[in-house]
mmCIF file of C-alpha atoms in Angstrom:
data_model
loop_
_atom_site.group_PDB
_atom_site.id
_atom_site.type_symbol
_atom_site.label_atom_id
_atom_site.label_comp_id
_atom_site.label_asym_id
_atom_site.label_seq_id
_atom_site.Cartn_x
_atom_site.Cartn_y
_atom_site.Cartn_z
ATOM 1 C CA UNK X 1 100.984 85.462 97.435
ATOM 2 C CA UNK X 2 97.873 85.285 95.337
ATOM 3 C CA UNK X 3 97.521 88.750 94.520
ATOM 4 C CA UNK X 4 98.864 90.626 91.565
ATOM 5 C CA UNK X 5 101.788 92.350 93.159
ATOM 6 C CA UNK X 6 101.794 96.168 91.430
ATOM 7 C CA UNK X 7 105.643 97.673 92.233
ATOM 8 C CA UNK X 8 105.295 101.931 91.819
ATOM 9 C CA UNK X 9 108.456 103.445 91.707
ATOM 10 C CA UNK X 10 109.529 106.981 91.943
ATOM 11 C CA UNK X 11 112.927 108.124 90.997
ATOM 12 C CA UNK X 12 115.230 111.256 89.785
ATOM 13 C CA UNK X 13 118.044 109.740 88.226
ATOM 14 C CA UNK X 14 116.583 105.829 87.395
ATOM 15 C CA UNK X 15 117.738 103.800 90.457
ATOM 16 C CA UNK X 16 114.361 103.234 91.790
ATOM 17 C CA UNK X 17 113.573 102.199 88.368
ATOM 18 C CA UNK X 18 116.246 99.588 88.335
ATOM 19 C CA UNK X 19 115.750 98.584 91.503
ATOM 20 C CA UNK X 20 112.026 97.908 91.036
ATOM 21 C CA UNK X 21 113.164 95.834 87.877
ATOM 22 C CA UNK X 22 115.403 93.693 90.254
ATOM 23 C CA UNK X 23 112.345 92.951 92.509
ATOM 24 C CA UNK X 24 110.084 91.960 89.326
ATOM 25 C CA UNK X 25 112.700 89.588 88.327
ATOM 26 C CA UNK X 26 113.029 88.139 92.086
ATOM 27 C CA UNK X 27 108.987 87.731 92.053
ATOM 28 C CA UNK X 28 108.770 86.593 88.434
ATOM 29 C CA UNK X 29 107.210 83.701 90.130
ATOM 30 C CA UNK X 30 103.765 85.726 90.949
ATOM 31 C CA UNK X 31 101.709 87.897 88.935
ATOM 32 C CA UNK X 32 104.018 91.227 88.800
ATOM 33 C CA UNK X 33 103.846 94.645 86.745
ATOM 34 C CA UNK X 34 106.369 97.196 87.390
ATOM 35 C CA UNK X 35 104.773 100.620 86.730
ATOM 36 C CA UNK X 36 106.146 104.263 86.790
ATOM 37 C CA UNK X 37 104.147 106.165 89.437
ATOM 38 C CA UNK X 38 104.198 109.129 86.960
ATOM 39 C CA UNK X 39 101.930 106.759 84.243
ATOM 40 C CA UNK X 40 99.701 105.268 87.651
ATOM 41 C CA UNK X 41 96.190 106.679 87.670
ATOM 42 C CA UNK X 42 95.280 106.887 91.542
ATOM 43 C CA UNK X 43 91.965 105.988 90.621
ATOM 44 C CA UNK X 44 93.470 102.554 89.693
ATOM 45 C CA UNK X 45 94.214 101.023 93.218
ATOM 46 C CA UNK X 46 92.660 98.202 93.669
ATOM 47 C CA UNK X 47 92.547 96.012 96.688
ATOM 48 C CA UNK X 48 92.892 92.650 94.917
ATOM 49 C CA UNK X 49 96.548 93.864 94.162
ATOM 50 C CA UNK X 50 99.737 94.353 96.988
ATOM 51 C CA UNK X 51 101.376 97.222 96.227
ATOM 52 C CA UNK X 52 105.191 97.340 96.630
ATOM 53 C CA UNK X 53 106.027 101.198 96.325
ATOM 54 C CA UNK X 54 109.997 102.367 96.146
ATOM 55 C CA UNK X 55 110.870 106.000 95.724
ATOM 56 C CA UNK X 56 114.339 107.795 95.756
ATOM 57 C CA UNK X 57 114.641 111.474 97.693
ATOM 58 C CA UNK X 58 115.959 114.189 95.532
ATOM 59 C CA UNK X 59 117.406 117.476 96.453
ATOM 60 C CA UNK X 60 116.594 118.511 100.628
ATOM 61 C CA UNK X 61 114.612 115.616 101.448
ATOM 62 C CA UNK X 62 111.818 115.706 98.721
ATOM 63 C CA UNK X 63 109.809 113.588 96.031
ATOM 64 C CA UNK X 64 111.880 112.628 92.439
ATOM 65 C CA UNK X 65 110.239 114.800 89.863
ATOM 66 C CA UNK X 66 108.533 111.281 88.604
ATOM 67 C CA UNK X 67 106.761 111.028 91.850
ATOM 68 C CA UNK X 68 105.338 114.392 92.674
ATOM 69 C CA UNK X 69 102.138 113.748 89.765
ATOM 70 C CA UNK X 70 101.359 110.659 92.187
ATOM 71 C CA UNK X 71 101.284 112.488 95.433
ATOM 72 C CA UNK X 72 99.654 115.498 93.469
ATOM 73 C CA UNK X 73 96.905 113.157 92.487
ATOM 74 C CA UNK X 74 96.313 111.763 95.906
ATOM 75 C CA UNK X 75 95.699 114.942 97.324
ATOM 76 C CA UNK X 76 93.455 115.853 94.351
ATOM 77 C CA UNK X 77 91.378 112.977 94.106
ATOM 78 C CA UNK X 78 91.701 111.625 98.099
ATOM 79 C CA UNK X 79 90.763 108.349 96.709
ATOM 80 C CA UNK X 80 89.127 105.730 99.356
ATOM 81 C CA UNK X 81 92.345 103.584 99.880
ATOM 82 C CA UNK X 82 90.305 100.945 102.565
ATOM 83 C CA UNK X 83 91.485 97.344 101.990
ATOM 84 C CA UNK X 84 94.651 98.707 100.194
ATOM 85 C CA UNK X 85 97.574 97.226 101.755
ATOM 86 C CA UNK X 86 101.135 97.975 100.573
ATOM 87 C CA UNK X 87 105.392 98.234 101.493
ATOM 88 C CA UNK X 88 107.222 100.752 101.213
ATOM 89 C CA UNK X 89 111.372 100.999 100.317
ATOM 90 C CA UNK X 90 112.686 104.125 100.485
ATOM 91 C CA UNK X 91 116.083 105.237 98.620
ATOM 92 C CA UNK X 92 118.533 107.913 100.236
ATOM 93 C CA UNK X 93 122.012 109.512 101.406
ATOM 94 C CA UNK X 94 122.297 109.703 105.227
ATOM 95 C CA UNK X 95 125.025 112.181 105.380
ATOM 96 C CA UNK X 96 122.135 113.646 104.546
ATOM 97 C CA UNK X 97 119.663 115.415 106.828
ATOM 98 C CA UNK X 98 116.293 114.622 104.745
ATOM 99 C CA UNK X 99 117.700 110.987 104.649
ATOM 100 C CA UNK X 100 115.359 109.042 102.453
ATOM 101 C CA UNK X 101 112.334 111.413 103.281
ATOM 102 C CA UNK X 102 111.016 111.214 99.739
ATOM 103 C CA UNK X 103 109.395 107.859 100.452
ATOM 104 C CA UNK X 104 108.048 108.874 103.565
ATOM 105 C CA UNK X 105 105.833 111.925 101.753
ATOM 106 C CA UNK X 106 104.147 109.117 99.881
ATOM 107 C CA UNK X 107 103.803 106.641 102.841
ATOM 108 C CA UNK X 108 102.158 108.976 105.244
ATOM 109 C CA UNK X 109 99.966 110.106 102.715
ATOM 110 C CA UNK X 110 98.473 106.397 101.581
ATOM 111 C CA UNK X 111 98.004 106.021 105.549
ATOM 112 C CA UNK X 112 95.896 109.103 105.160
ATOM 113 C CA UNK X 113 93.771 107.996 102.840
ATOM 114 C CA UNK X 114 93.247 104.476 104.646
ATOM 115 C CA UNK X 115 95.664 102.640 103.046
ATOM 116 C CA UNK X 116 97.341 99.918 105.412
ATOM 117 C CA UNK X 117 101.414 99.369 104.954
ATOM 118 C CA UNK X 118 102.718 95.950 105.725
ATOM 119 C CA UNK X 119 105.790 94.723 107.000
ATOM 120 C CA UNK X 120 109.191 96.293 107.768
ATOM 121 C CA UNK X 121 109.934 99.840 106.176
ATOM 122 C CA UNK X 122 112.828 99.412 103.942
ATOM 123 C CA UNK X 123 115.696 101.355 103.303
ATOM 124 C CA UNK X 124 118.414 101.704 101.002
ATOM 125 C CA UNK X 125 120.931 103.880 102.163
ATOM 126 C CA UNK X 126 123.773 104.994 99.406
ATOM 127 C CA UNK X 127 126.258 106.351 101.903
ATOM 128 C CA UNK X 128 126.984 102.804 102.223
ATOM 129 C CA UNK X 129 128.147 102.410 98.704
ATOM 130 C CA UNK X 130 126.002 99.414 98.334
ATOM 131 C CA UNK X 131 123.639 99.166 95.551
ATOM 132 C CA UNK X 132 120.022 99.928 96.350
ATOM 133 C CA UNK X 133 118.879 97.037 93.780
ATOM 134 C CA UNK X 134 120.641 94.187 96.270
ATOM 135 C CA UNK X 135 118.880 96.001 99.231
ATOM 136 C CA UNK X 136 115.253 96.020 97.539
ATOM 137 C CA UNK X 137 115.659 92.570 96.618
ATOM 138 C CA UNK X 138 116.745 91.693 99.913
ATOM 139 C CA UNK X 139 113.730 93.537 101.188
ATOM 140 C CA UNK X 140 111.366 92.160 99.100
ATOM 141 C CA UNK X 141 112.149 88.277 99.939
ATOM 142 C CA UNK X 142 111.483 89.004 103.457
ATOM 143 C CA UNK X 143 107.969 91.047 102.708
ATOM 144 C CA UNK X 144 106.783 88.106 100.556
ATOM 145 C CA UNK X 145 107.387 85.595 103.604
ATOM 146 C CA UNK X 146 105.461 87.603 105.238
ATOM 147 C CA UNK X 147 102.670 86.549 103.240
ATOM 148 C CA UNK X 148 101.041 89.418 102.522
#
């Protein structure tokens, strides 16, 4: 990978967070920030960077309270996300019914705006009682081979 990989993360309750810190450290090998999406400016995207993006669901299926500024600002702004390319890991509970829908707010709107996701749509579900920082790891080996 030659490009500055950018990881956003959204969370509620910091697993995202930690998570996202477990994927820097598996990458530490490339050039790698790990940024909160609530401190991201929208305007900032740049297509010289891959953008790994990993977001819990909180409450009935919706965005972590440190996610909703992002998708507020996409709709606000709209900016032009041609030659943007990113992957997206989702956290959730399938027992239940919103299962890991936060993510998917954020993912359909990037492919709004023109932005083009990569690779395999990762998941982390906790119903499993696995930890969703072994899962995003996981995830992110196999994204990178993909050489994106």
């Amino acid at each position: 990978m030659n490009k500055k990989i950018v990881i956003l993360f959204g969370t509620e309750s910091g697993n995202a967070e930690f998570a996202a810190e477990d994927m820097a450290l598996e990458i530490s090998h490339c050039e790698v920030e790990v940024i909160d999406m609530t401190d991201f400016d929208v305007n900032d995207f740049s297509a010289h960077n891959f953008y790994m993006i990993i977001c819990s669901t909180h409450g009935e299926g919706d965005l972590p309270s440190g996610a909703v500024p992002f998708l507020q600002a996409l709709d606000s702004v709209l900016p032009d996300m041609k030659g943007i390319q990113y992957a997206m890991f989702g956290l959730g509970d399938s027992s239940y019914a919103n299962y890991s829908r936060g993510s998917e707010h954020i993912d359909k709107k990037l492919t709004a705006l023109g932005a083009v996701r990569v690779g395999e749509y990762g998941r982390h579900d906790a119903h499993t009682g696995t930890l969703p920082n072994v899962a995003a790891v996981e995830w992110t080996r196999r994204i990178l081979e993909l050489g994106q």
